[in-house]
Amino acid sequence: MNKPANHLKRALLRRVATAAALLLAMAASARAEQTFSFDHTPGKLPKTVVPVSYAIELTPDMTSLALPGVETVEIEVRQPTRQLTLNAVSTTFGDVTLDDGARRAEVTTDAAAQTATLSFAQPLTAGRHRLRIAFTAQINKFGTGLFSVDYPTRDGTKRLISSKLEPADARRIFPCWDEPAFKASFALTVVIPRHLLAVGNMPVTGEQPVGDNLKKVAFAPTPKMSSYLFVLTVGELERVTADAGGVTIGVVTTEGKSAQGRFALDSAVKLLAWYNDYFGVKYPLPKLDLIAVPGGFGGAMENWGGITFFESRLLFDPATNAETARRGIFAIIAHEMAHMWFGDLVTMAWWDNLWLNEGFASWMATKASEQFYPQWQSWLNGYGAKQLAMSLDARRTSHPIQQPIADHSEAVTAFDAITYSKGQALIRMLENYLGEQAFRDGIRKYMAAHAYGNSTTADLWRALESAAGKTITGVAASFTEQDGVPLVVAKTDCDGAAQRLTLRQDRFVIAPLGTDAAPLPARSWQIPVAIGPVGGKPFDEILLQGSAEMAAGGCGDAIKVNLGDIGYFRVEYGPKNRGALLSALPRMQVNDRLNVVADSWALVQAGRAEPATYFALLDALDPADHRAVWDQVISSLAALNRLSRDRAELPAIQAYARAKLRPVLDRVGWDGAGSADDDTALLRASLISTLGDLGDATVVAEAKRRFAAFLEDPSALPTALRDAVTHVVGVTADRAAYDRLLALARKSTVTNERLRYYYAAASARDPELARATLALTLTSELPDTIVPGIISTVASTGEQPQLAWDFVRQNFETLLAKQGPNFRDGFVPNFMTNFTDPAHATELAAFAPSHSTSGGRVMVARALESIAISGGLVSRVLPAASDWIRVHKP
């Protein structure tokens, strides 16, 4: 009686899935027609007037931070108008004239909209005109627009200026059409002190003296590009170069540091040749500089021809860097250089397609790492990026990869793990589905068709389908046009000696405990799924739409779904197959074992599995397992430790975590080669840091001993251990140790060293030391770049979240003035996720500054959900975990 009912149920599911897939394919087909159209591109600026080229002269005053300038913009008036509107922020306008002074404009500004409207007495006729604008902008002290950086040297503090304009901050330097669809050429001239070096998008075409101590530096005009890709860096700089097939590659640093750019320079040379071949379109500019900026912003920015990097992300010094730091440096260079094609040569039409830039650059960076350094196992070791994206994508506040963006403040919120890492995971899955060669052929067609222009996601699907001869739009659209994570429920049943596997599609959701909100809407995906027996021959890949059923070997065979962990979905196994997989765990490929461990923890977070199932899985792991597997375990145990911070369960959780991780550290030991190819060095450092946080007395004592030896002789502590050992010393610091850490930070002129010691000091659990660290954030001692991170480090340590929150509220206006608008919109909501209780959620909901922009409101909504989810985990998971630990006494 049950068997026919199950068959009817499966048939119904297949019909529903087929209908849903048909509707999705029809919708995807309609969307595929929505290729780039300038007139229909979203944005705030009218399209009646467009820029063709800018000639900009800037005279930055590096003392007063004033930025006077004048620009001549050749414009195309597409239809007669008396007004034209462009973007400007914190800008004072002087004379604004048209066609060599023949007509003068009246200027009105709208600070909220970040626009300036130029009004003329008579309508402008259709056609080309020359617009001249005299203006004074400002150089910021926070890392937005053109900003200043004060940095320490052996000769005292020095200053440089640099720019960071994505998504919409070119308007802070010069009035412009600051939306990506308004591509134009930019010719820059800058007047600076003679002893300084200026770096822009293009090579310098000439320099001439101006007055006693100044010079005028002129750069060649750029190709057509979006305004956010403009770059200017000025300071006491030096440059080393290499030739790469006729393109000059340069690494630009502050004086005395160019030798530390050698690894970056060598990496860029070989990446350029490989990218030229892969994309089928050669890098079109005559030079490409990698610019190391010792403050102002974190990460890197893909300005065309002049990529800027936070100094510690680009430079490598074997005296202070662990050898494994080469991996991160190579990855970020590969990411930013991929943007020279995806983003710069071909630019998304509006920020709703940001993933075309960031998802592809992230995917390409990992692909490049696999190409040049396969021993790094970058897909395997980079699994955490996809895990973070899936965690966020399982929430109510998720968004599609392609998401509506209302304005510049919302554009900032799109730079998240879903855009980057879900985008990256989707591209990897699609490449695997189409085949590597067909995928590359499609990318080449896309690049050739849209070079120097703008595009949409539909343009990319069309190129890939044309090259591969295989429909992809329905598969891709199901992941880009809707939010959410697919869940594949996999169950095995036996019929005599034969086994059958049933797959059913669902939506994976992580929701707050006991929420009274409406359930999240159902979703339907077209999912490429690889399946096979552990240690056996894989089955043919299927495209799962709703449900499927298939023969699956002999009864009791362990069947693994999502072989290779390439698919973007979670898997929930039935009890029979789950038991078989647990027994087969040692025989799995490491990426499959990692996939099982990660999905098991995610199911606990979602309330679809009990903590006992995850702990049982951990008991089956070998201490000699791969770094990636233990990194996933460390991540989950650190989460439990963080959630239990002020709870009765804390001692049991910490004891369990120490019992799990200490044997792994005992196996790898404290000493090793620490080479760039050594995964063990990275695992060792992670274990030491985590066990220090967990209060492992032996680890703490050994870290202190090694740090004391380092103070006597720096060579006594290998660079591979310095971050971990220093962190443990910081967590357990008394006043004397804290002062030593600050003294080391103040003495160093090396950015990564300074950060190491400042962050270690910020980790101190002593409340008085935490207050001292917070007070430092109001001074000029800390690089402004790290102030948010320092405050967050204080908040995440020990019992300090409330102390740090009180500090932020009391000093909010001062911090906002130092940090800029992103501090208001993003920092406070993210900071509040340190809490798990409704009272602090209420405080965040009532914190007016973070609600002042649409982007800020998005960030607050995400944070409120995160607080509620954490509160649910505290109530549901911690007691169950504590009970299991008490019974099993690991």
Short mmCIF file of C-alpha atoms in Angstrom, two decimals, residues 199-487:
data_model
loop_
_atom_site.label_atom_id
_atom_site.label_comp_id
_atom_site.label_asym_id
_atom_site.label_seq_id
_atom_site.Cartn_x
_atom_site.Cartn_y
_atom_site.Cartn_z
CA VAL A 199 50.87 57.59 -11.14
CA GLY A 200 47.68 57.47 -13.19
CA ASN A 201 45.83 55.15 -15.53
CA MET A 202 48.13 55.86 -18.47
CA PRO A 203 51.83 56.63 -19.00
CA VAL A 204 53.19 60.13 -18.43
CA THR A 205 53.53 62.03 -21.70
CA GLY A 206 55.41 65.03 -20.33
CA GLU A 207 56.51 67.04 -17.30
CA GLN A 208 57.30 70.74 -17.10
CA PRO A 209 58.29 73.05 -14.22
CA VAL A 210 55.63 75.34 -12.78
CA GLY A 211 56.80 78.05 -10.37
CA ASP A 212 59.60 77.41 -7.90
CA ASN A 213 58.86 73.94 -6.54
CA LEU A 214 56.05 72.53 -8.66
CA LYS A 215 55.75 70.58 -11.88
CA LYS A 216 52.91 69.83 -14.24
CA VAL A 217 52.60 66.15 -15.11
CA ALA A 218 50.50 65.15 -18.13
CA PHE A 219 49.19 61.64 -18.76
CA ALA A 220 48.07 60.13 -22.03
CA PRO A 221 44.30 59.90 -22.55
CA THR A 222 42.68 56.64 -21.49
CA PRO A 223 40.54 54.48 -23.73
CA LYS A 224 36.81 54.76 -23.10
CA MET A 225 36.14 53.64 -19.54
CA SER A 226 33.78 54.15 -16.63
CA SER A 227 34.56 56.96 -14.19
CA TYR A 228 35.03 54.68 -11.17
CA LEU A 229 38.17 53.26 -12.82
CA PHE A 230 40.05 56.60 -12.73
CA VAL A 231 43.17 56.51 -10.52
CA LEU A 232 45.70 58.99 -9.14
CA THR A 233 48.43 58.31 -6.59
CA VAL A 234 51.01 60.96 -5.63
CA GLY A 235 53.85 60.71 -3.12
CA GLU A 236 57.49 59.98 -2.45
CA LEU A 237 57.31 56.83 -4.51
CA GLU A 238 59.60 54.51 -6.43
CA ARG A 239 58.81 52.15 -9.30
CA VAL A 240 60.33 48.93 -10.57
CA THR A 241 59.30 47.62 -13.97
CA ALA A 242 59.43 44.65 -16.29
CA ASP A 243 58.39 44.14 -19.88
CA ALA A 244 55.53 41.75 -20.62
CA GLY A 245 55.14 41.39 -24.36
CA GLY A 246 55.40 45.13 -24.98
CA VAL A 247 53.40 46.15 -21.91
CA THR A 248 55.33 47.79 -19.09
CA ILE A 249 54.41 46.17 -15.77
CA GLY A 250 55.33 48.27 -12.74
CA VAL A 251 55.20 47.91 -8.97
CA VAL A 252 54.97 51.28 -7.23
CA THR A 253 55.84 51.60 -3.54
CA THR A 254 56.84 54.18 -1.00
CA GLU A 255 60.57 54.83 -0.92
CA GLY A 256 62.76 51.92 0.15
CA LYS A 257 60.17 49.17 -0.39
CA SER A 258 60.37 48.40 -4.09
CA ALA A 259 62.42 45.23 -3.51
CA GLN A 260 59.43 43.81 -1.62
CA GLY A 261 57.42 44.04 -4.83
CA ARG A 262 59.51 41.52 -6.77
CA PHE A 263 57.14 38.56 -6.22
CA ALA A 264 54.20 40.74 -7.27
CA LEU A 265 56.04 41.93 -10.37
CA ASP A 266 56.99 38.42 -11.45
CA SER A 267 53.44 37.21 -10.82
CA ALA A 268 51.91 40.01 -12.88
CA VAL A 269 54.19 39.31 -15.85
CA LYS A 270 53.16 35.68 -16.15
CA LEU A 271 49.50 36.41 -15.39
CA LEU A 272 49.31 38.99 -18.18
CA ALA A 273 50.53 36.51 -20.78
CA TRP A 274 48.11 33.83 -19.56
CA TYR A 275 45.12 36.21 -19.47
CA ASN A 276 45.94 37.54 -22.96
CA ASP A 277 45.67 34.00 -24.24
CA TYR A 278 42.63 32.99 -22.18
CA PHE A 279 40.48 35.99 -23.06
CA GLY A 280 41.57 36.12 -26.70
CA VAL A 281 41.87 39.92 -26.45
CA LYS A 282 45.23 41.35 -25.49
CA TYR A 283 45.52 43.80 -22.63
CA PRO A 284 45.05 47.08 -24.51
CA LEU A 285 46.91 49.66 -22.39
CA PRO A 286 50.64 50.33 -22.72
CA LYS A 287 51.32 49.91 -19.00
CA LEU A 288 49.95 48.29 -15.87
CA ASP A 289 51.05 49.49 -12.45
CA LEU A 290 50.46 47.70 -9.17
CA ILE A 291 50.48 50.44 -6.53
CA ALA A 292 51.13 49.71 -2.84
CA VAL A 293 49.26 52.17 -0.59
CA PRO A 294 50.19 51.99 3.13
CA GLY A 295 46.74 52.96 4.38
CA GLY A 296 43.45 54.57 3.44
CA PHE A 297 41.57 51.45 2.37
CA GLY A 298 41.80 47.70 2.65
CA GLY A 299 41.97 45.16 -0.15
CA ALA A 300 42.58 46.35 -3.70
CA MET A 301 40.90 48.29 -6.51
CA GLU A 302 41.02 47.42 -10.21
CA ASN A 303 41.64 50.86 -11.70
CA TRP A 304 42.49 50.33 -15.36
CA GLY A 305 46.25 50.50 -15.79
CA GLY A 306 46.89 51.40 -12.14
CA ILE A 307 45.62 48.86 -9.61
CA THR A 308 45.86 50.06 -6.01
CA PHE A 309 46.49 47.64 -3.15
CA PHE A 310 46.61 48.00 0.59
CA GLU A 311 50.36 47.63 1.04
CA SER A 312 50.30 44.40 3.03
CA ARG A 313 48.23 42.71 0.29
CA LEU A 314 50.90 43.33 -2.38
CA LEU A 315 54.38 43.44 -0.87
CA PHE A 316 56.32 40.43 0.38
CA ASP A 317 59.29 40.64 2.75
CA PRO A 318 60.71 37.28 3.88
CA ALA A 319 61.95 38.96 7.06
CA THR A 320 58.40 39.70 8.20
CA ASN A 321 56.01 37.67 6.00
CA ALA A 322 55.29 33.97 6.32
CA GLU A 323 56.16 32.18 3.08
CA THR A 324 52.51 31.15 2.79
CA ALA A 325 51.61 34.85 2.40
CA ARG A 326 52.63 34.45 -1.26
CA ARG A 327 49.33 32.61 -1.82
CA GLY A 328 47.21 35.57 -0.78
CA ILE A 329 49.36 38.04 -2.69
CA PHE A 330 49.14 35.99 -5.88
CA ALA A 331 45.38 35.51 -5.48
CA ILE A 332 44.59 39.19 -5.06
CA ILE A 333 46.84 40.18 -7.99
CA ALA A 334 45.16 37.54 -10.14
CA HIS A 335 41.71 38.80 -9.07
CA GLU A 336 42.45 42.45 -9.84
CA MET A 337 44.22 41.71 -13.11
CA ALA A 338 41.25 39.63 -14.28
CA HIS A 339 39.23 42.84 -13.87
CA MET A 340 41.32 44.44 -16.60
CA TRP A 341 39.03 42.42 -18.89
CA PHE A 342 35.96 41.62 -16.76
CA GLY A 343 35.04 45.04 -15.44
CA ASP A 344 37.38 47.43 -17.20
CA LEU A 345 37.42 46.42 -20.87
CA VAL A 346 33.84 45.13 -20.59
CA THR A 347 31.87 46.80 -17.83
CA MET A 348 28.51 45.93 -16.32
CA ALA A 349 25.87 48.43 -17.41
CA TRP A 350 24.67 49.07 -13.85
CA TRP A 351 25.45 47.80 -10.38
CA ASP A 352 22.68 45.17 -10.56
CA ASN A 353 25.16 43.18 -12.69
CA LEU A 354 28.14 43.73 -10.38
CA TRP A 355 28.62 39.98 -10.19
CA LEU A 356 29.82 40.07 -13.81
CA ASN A 357 32.86 41.91 -12.43
CA GLU A 358 33.41 40.31 -9.06
CA GLY A 359 32.18 36.75 -9.51
CA PHE A 360 34.31 36.30 -12.62
CA ALA A 361 37.39 37.92 -11.10
CA SER A 362 37.10 35.66 -8.05
CA TRP A 363 36.70 32.57 -10.22
CA MET A 364 39.55 33.60 -12.51
CA ALA A 365 41.88 34.22 -9.57
CA THR A 366 41.38 30.67 -8.29
CA LYS A 367 41.68 29.25 -11.79
CA ALA A 368 44.98 31.12 -12.22
CA SER A 369 46.27 29.84 -8.88
CA GLU A 370 45.42 26.28 -9.94
CA GLN A 371 47.23 26.90 -13.24
CA PHE A 372 50.50 28.21 -11.80
CA TYR A 373 50.54 26.65 -8.33
CA PRO A 374 48.46 23.45 -8.40
CA GLN A 375 50.16 22.30 -5.20
CA TRP A 376 48.28 25.04 -3.33
CA GLN A 377 44.97 23.24 -4.08
CA SER A 378 43.22 26.60 -4.24
CA TRP A 379 39.70 25.30 -4.93
CA LEU A 380 39.91 22.91 -2.01
CA ASN A 381 41.52 25.31 0.43
CA GLY A 382 39.29 28.18 -0.66
CA TYR A 383 36.08 26.29 0.18
CA GLY A 384 35.27 28.79 2.94
CA ALA A 385 34.24 31.48 0.44
CA LYS A 386 31.42 29.31 -0.91
CA GLN A 387 30.40 28.27 2.60
CA LEU A 388 30.01 31.90 3.67
CA ALA A 389 27.98 32.70 0.57
CA MET A 390 25.67 29.73 1.17
CA SER A 391 25.21 30.73 4.80
CA LEU A 392 24.12 34.25 3.84
CA ASP A 393 22.09 33.01 0.86
CA ALA A 394 20.02 30.76 3.13
CA ARG A 395 18.57 33.77 4.95
CA ARG A 396 15.50 35.90 4.41
CA THR A 397 17.68 38.97 3.76
CA SER A 398 19.56 37.30 0.93
CA HIS A 399 19.39 38.71 -2.58
CA PRO A 400 19.79 37.34 -6.09
CA ILE A 401 23.22 37.55 -7.68
CA GLN A 402 21.53 39.98 -10.06
CA GLN A 403 19.73 42.34 -7.74
CA PRO A 404 17.94 45.67 -8.17
CA ILE A 405 20.16 48.56 -7.05
CA ALA A 406 18.40 51.84 -6.40
CA ASP A 407 21.35 54.19 -5.83
CA HIS A 408 25.01 54.51 -4.90
CA SER A 409 24.41 53.68 -1.22
CA GLU A 410 22.74 50.39 -2.18
CA ALA A 411 25.54 49.67 -4.63
CA VAL A 412 27.95 49.52 -1.68
CA THR A 413 25.87 46.75 -0.09
CA ALA A 414 26.21 44.61 -3.23
CA PHE A 415 29.91 44.03 -2.53
CA ASP A 416 29.23 40.94 -0.44
CA ALA A 417 29.87 37.22 -0.36
CA ILE A 418 26.85 36.46 -2.54
CA THR A 419 28.06 38.72 -5.35
CA TYR A 420 31.66 37.51 -5.10
CA SER A 421 31.56 33.95 -3.86
CA LYS A 422 28.17 32.68 -5.02
CA GLY A 423 29.03 34.25 -8.37
CA GLN A 424 32.38 32.45 -8.33
CA ALA A 425 30.78 29.12 -7.37
CA LEU A 426 28.14 29.47 -10.10
CA ILE A 427 30.74 30.15 -12.77
CA ARG A 428 32.77 27.14 -11.69
CA MET A 429 29.64 24.98 -11.84
CA LEU A 430 28.72 26.32 -15.30
CA GLU A 431 32.22 25.79 -16.65
CA ASN A 432 32.09 22.21 -15.41
CA TYR A 433 28.64 21.77 -17.00
CA LEU A 434 29.62 23.19 -20.42
CA GLY A 435 33.19 21.93 -20.54
CA GLU A 436 36.35 23.97 -20.10
CA GLN A 437 37.08 24.56 -23.79
CA ALA A 438 33.52 25.52 -24.76
CA PHE A 439 33.32 27.86 -21.78
CA ARG A 440 36.54 29.62 -22.76
CA ASP A 441 35.37 29.96 -26.36
CA GLY A 442 32.22 31.65 -25.08
CA ILE A 443 34.21 34.06 -22.91
CA ARG A 444 36.33 35.00 -25.93
CA LYS A 445 33.22 35.74 -28.00
CA TYR A 446 31.82 37.84 -25.18
CA MET A 447 35.03 39.87 -24.81
CA ALA A 448 35.35 40.50 -28.53
CA ALA A 449 31.72 41.57 -28.86
CA HIS A 450 31.64 44.01 -25.93
CA ALA A 451 35.18 45.43 -25.69
CA TYR A 452 35.23 49.08 -24.53
CA GLY A 453 31.50 48.87 -23.88
CA ASN A 454 28.94 47.73 -21.33
CA SER A 455 27.04 44.48 -21.03
CA THR A 456 24.44 42.55 -19.10
CA THR A 457 24.29 38.98 -17.85
CA ALA A 458 22.09 38.07 -20.82
CA ASP A 459 24.91 39.07 -23.19
CA LEU A 460 27.19 36.58 -21.46
CA TRP A 461 24.69 33.70 -21.61
CA ARG A 462 24.17 34.33 -25.30
CA ALA A 463 27.91 34.14 -25.99
CA LEU A 464 28.34 30.95 -23.95
CA GLU A 465 25.38 29.23 -25.60
CA SER A 466 26.64 30.20 -29.05
CA ALA A 467 30.08 28.75 -28.36
CA ALA A 468 28.96 25.62 -26.56
CA GLY A 469 25.92 24.76 -28.65
CA LYS A 470 24.21 23.92 -25.38
CA THR A 471 21.41 25.72 -23.58
CA ILE A 472 22.60 27.38 -20.42
CA THR A 473 20.24 30.28 -19.78
CA GLY A 474 17.69 28.25 -17.81
CA VAL A 475 20.34 26.70 -15.59
CA ALA A 476 22.15 29.98 -15.02
CA ALA A 477 19.06 32.11 -14.53
CA SER A 478 17.76 29.80 -11.85
CA PHE A 479 20.83 30.74 -9.80
CA THR A 480 21.27 34.41 -10.80
CA GLU A 481 17.69 35.68 -10.97
CA GLN A 482 16.50 34.36 -7.61
CA ASP A 483 17.97 34.17 -4.16
CA GLY A 484 18.37 31.04 -2.09
CA VAL A 485 20.34 27.83 -1.77
CA PRO A 486 19.06 24.58 -3.26
CA LEU A 487 18.76 21.58 -0.97
#
